[in-house]
PDB file of C-alpha atoms in Angstrom:
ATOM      1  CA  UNK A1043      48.612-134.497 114.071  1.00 54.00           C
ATOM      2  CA  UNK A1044      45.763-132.533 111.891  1.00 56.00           C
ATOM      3  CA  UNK A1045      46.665-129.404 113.851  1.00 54.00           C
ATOM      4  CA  UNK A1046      50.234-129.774 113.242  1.00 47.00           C
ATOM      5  CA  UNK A1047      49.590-130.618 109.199  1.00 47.00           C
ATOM      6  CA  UNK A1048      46.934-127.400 109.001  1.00 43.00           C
ATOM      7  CA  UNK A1049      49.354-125.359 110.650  1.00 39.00           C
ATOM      8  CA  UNK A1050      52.568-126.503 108.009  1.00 40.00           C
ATOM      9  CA  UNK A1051      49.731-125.853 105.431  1.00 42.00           C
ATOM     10  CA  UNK A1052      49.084-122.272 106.744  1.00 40.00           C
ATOM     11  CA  UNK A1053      53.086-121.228 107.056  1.00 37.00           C
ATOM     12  CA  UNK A1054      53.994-122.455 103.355  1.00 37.00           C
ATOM     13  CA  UNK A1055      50.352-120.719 102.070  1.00 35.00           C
ATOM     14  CA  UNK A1056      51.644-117.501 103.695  1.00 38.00           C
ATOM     15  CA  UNK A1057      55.396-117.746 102.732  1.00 40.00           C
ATOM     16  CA  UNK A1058      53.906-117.977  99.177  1.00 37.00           C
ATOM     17  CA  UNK A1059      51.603-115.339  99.880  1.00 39.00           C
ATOM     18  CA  UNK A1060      54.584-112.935 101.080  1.00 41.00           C
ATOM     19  CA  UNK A1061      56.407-114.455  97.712  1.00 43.00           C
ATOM     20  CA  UNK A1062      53.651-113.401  95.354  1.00 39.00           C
ATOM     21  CA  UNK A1063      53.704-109.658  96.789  1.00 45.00           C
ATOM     22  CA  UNK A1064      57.508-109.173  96.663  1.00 53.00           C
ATOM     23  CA  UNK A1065      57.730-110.078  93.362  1.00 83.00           C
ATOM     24  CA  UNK A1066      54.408-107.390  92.415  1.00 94.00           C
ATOM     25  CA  UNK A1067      56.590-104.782  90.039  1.00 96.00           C
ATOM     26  CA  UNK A1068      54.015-102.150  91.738  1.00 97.00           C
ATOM     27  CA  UNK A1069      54.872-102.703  95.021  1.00 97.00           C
ATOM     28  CA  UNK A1070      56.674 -99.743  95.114  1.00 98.00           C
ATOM     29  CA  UNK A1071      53.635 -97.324  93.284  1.00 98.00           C
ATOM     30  CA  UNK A1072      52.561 -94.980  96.343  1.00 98.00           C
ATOM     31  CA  UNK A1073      53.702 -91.957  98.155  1.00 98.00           C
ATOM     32  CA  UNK A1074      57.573 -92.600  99.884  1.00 98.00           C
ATOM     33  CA  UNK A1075      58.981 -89.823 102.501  1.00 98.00           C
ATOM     34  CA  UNK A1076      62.551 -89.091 101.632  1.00 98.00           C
ATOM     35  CA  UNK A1077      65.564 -89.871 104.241  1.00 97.00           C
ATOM     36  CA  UNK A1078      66.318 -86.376 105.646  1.00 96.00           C
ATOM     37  CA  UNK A1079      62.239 -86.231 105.697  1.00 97.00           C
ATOM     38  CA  UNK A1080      62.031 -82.802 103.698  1.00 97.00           C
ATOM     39  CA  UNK A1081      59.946 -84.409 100.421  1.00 98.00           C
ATOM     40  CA  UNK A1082      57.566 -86.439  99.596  1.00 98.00           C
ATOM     41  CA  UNK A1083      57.635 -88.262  96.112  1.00 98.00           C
ATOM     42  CA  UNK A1084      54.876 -89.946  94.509  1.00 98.00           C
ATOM     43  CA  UNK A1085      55.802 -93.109  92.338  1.00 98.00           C
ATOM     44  CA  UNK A1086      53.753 -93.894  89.494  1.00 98.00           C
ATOM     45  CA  UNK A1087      53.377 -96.132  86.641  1.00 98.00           C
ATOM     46  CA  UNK A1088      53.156 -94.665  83.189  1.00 98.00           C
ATOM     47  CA  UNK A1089      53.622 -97.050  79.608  1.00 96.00           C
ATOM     48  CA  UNK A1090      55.489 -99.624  81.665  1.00 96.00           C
ATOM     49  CA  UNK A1091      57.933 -98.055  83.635  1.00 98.00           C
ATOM     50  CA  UNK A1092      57.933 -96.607  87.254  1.00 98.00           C
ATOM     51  CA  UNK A1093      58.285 -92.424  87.867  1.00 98.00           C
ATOM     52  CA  UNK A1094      58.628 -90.545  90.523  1.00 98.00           C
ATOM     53  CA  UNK A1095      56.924 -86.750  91.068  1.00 98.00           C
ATOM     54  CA  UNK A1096      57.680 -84.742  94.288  1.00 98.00           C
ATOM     55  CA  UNK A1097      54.327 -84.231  96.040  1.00 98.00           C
ATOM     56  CA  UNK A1098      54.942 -82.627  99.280  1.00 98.00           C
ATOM     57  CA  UNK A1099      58.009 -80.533 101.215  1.00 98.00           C
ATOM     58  CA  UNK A1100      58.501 -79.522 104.385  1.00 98.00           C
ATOM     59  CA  UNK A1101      59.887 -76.398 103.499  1.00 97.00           C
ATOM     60  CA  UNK A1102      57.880 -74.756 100.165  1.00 98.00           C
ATOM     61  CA  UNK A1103      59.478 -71.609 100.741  1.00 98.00           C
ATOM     62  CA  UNK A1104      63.532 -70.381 100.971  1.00 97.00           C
ATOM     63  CA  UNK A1105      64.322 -69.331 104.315  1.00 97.00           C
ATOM     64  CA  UNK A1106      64.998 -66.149 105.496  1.00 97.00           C
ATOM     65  CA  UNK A1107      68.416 -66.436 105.536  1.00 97.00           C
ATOM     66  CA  UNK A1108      68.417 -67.895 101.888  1.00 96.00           C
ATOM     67  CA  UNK A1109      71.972 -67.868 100.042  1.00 93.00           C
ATOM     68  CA  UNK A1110      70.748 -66.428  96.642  1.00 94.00           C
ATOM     69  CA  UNK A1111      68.402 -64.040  97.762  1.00 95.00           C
ATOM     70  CA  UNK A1112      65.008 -65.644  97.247  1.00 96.00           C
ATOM     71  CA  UNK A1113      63.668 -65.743 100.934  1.00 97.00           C
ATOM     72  CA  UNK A1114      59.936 -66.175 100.923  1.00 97.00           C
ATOM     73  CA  UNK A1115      59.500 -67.082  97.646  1.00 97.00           C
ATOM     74  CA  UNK A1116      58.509 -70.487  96.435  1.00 98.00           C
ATOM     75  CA  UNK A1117      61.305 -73.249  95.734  1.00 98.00           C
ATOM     76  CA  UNK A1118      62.612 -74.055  92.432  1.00 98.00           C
ATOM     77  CA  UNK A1119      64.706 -76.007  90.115  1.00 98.00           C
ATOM     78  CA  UNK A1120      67.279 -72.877  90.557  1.00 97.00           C
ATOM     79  CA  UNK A1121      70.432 -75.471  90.352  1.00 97.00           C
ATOM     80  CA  UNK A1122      69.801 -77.272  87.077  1.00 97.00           C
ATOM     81  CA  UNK A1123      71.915 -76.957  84.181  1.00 97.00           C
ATOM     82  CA  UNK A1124      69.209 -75.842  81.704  1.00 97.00           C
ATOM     83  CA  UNK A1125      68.288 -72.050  82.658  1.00 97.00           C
ATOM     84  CA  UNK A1126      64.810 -72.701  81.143  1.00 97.00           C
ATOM     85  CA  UNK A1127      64.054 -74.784  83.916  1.00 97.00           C
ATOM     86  CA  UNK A1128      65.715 -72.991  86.854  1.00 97.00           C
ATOM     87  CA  UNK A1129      61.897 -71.087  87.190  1.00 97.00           C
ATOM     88  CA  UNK A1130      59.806 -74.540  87.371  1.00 97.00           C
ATOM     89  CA  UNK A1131      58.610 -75.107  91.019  1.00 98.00           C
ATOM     90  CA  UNK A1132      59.898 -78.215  93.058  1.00 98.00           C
ATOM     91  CA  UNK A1133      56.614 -79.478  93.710  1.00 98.00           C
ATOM     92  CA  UNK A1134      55.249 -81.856  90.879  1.00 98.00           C
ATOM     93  CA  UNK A1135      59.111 -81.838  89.604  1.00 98.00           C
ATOM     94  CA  UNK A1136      60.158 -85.099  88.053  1.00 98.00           C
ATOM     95  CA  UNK A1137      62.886 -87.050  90.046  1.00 97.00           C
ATOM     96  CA  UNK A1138      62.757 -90.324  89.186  1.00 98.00           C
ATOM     97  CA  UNK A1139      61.933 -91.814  85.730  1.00 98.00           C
ATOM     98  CA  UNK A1140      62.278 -94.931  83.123  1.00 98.00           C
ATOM     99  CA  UNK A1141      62.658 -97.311  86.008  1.00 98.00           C
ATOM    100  CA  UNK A1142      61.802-101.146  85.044  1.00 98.00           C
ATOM    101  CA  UNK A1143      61.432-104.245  87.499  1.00 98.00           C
ATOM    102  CA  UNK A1144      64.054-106.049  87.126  1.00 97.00           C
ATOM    103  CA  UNK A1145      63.358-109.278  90.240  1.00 94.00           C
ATOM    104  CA  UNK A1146      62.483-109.670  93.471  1.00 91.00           C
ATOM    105  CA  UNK A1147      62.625-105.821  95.099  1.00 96.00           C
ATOM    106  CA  UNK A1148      64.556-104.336  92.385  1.00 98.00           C
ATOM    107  CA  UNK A1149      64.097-101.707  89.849  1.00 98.00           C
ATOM    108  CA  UNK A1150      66.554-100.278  87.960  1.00 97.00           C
ATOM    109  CA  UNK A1151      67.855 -98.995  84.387  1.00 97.00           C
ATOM    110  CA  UNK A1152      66.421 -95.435  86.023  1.00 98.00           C
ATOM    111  CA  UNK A1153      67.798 -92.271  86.398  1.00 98.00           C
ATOM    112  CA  UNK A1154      67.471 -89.492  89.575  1.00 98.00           C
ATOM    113  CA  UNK A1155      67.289 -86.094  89.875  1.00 98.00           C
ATOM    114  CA  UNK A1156      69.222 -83.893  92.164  1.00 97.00           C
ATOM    115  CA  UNK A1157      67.314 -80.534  92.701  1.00 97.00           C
ATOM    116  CA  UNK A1158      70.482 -80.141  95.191  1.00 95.00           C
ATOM    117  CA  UNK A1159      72.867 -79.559  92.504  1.00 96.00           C
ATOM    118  CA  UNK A1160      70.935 -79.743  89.410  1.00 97.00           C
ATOM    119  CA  UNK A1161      73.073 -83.216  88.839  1.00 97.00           C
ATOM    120  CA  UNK A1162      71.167 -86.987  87.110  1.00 97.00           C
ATOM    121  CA  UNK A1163      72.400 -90.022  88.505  1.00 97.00           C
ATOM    122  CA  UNK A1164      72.040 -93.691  87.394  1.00 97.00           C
ATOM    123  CA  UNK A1165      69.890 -94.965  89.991  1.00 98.00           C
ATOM    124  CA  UNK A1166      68.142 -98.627  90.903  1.00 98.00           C
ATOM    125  CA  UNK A1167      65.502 -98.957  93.841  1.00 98.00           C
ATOM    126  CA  UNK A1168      65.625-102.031  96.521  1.00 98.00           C
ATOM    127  CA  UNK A1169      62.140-102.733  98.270  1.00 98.00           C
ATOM    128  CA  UNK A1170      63.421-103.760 101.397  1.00 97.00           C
ATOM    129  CA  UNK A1171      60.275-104.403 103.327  1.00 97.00           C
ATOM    130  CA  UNK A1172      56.254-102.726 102.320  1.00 96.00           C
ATOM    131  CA  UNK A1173      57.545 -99.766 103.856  1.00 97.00           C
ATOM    132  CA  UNK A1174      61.211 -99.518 103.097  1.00 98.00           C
ATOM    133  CA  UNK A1175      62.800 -98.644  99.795  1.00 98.00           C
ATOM    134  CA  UNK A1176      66.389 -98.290  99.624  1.00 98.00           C
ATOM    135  CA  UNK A1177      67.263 -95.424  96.556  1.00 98.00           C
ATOM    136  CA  UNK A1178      70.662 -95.896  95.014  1.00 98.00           C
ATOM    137  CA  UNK A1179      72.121 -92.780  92.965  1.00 97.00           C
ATOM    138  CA  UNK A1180      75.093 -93.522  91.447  1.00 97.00           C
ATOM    139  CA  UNK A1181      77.644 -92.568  88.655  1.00 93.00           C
ATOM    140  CA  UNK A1182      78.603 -95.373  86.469  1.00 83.00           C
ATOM    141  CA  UNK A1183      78.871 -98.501  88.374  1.00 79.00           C
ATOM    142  CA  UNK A1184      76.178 -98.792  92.222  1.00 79.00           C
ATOM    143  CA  UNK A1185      79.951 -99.157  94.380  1.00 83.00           C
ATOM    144  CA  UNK A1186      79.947 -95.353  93.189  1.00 86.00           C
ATOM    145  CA  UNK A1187      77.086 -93.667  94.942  1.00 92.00           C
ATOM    146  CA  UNK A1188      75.121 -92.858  97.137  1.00 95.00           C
ATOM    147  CA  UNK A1189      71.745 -94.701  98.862  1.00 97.00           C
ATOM    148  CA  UNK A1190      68.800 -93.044 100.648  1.00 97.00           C
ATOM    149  CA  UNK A1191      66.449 -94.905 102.358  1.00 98.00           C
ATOM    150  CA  UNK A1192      62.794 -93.715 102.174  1.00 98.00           C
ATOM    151  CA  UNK A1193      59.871 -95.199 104.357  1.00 98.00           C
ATOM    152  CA  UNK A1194      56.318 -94.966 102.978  1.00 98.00           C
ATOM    153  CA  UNK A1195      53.660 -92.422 103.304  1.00 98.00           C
ATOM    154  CA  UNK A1196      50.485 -94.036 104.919  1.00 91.00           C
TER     155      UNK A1196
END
């Protein structure tokens, strides 16, 4: 009967545990591998609110056979909308910014970057495990996007 009381005691300590660290707004501060696993982006906190830098890519360079003519040379912002920035490098580029924690595994009221196509989306951020984030870009209302899921960087 003592085990069986220890070992209820143990479960609810460690369901509370596992409570306490969802709810941690920085659970998602770290380094998070993209879905198509071609970037790395580092999110930070910075005056209350969660960013998100890209660290690492697979690919630095264009390829040979790049579209625009820049094979070999280092990858840029070359899609956005503001020609001042189509020179700034992809690594350390800003993707993600002004997220808040909202509950339980969500952040939103943030906005992502598309180097892609030089396009910002509305975009809110499910923790769906320690090493699962789900990333929702969207236009308007979250039925209208899109969601990547990114795994963590150990």
């Amino acid at each position: 009967m003592k085990r069986t009381g220890a070992l209820v005691g143990m479960v609810l300590l460690l369901c509370l545990a596992a409570r306490v660290h969802a709810q941690d707004p920085d659970a998602i501060v770290g380094r998070w591998l993209n879905g198509k696993q071609t970037a790395q982006v580092e999110i930070y906190k910075a005056d209350g609110k969660y960013f998100g830098k890209i660290v690492w890519l697979k690919e630095p360079v264009y390829p040979a056979d790049d579209r625009k003519g820049m094979a070999g040379k280092t990858k840029v912002d070359r899609e956005n909308p503001d020609s001042a920035r189509r020179t700034l490098p992809l690594l350390d580029l800003l993707l993600l910014r002004d997220f808040v924690f909202a509950k339980d595994g969500l952040w939103e009221k943030g906005h992502i970057y598309d180097p892609e196509n030089g396009k910002d989306y509305k975009c809110k951020m499910t923790l769906k495990s320690a090493d699962v984030l789900d990333v929702r870009g969207f236009v308007g209302i979250s039925l209208i996007g899109r969601t990547d899921t990114w795994t963590r960087v150990k």
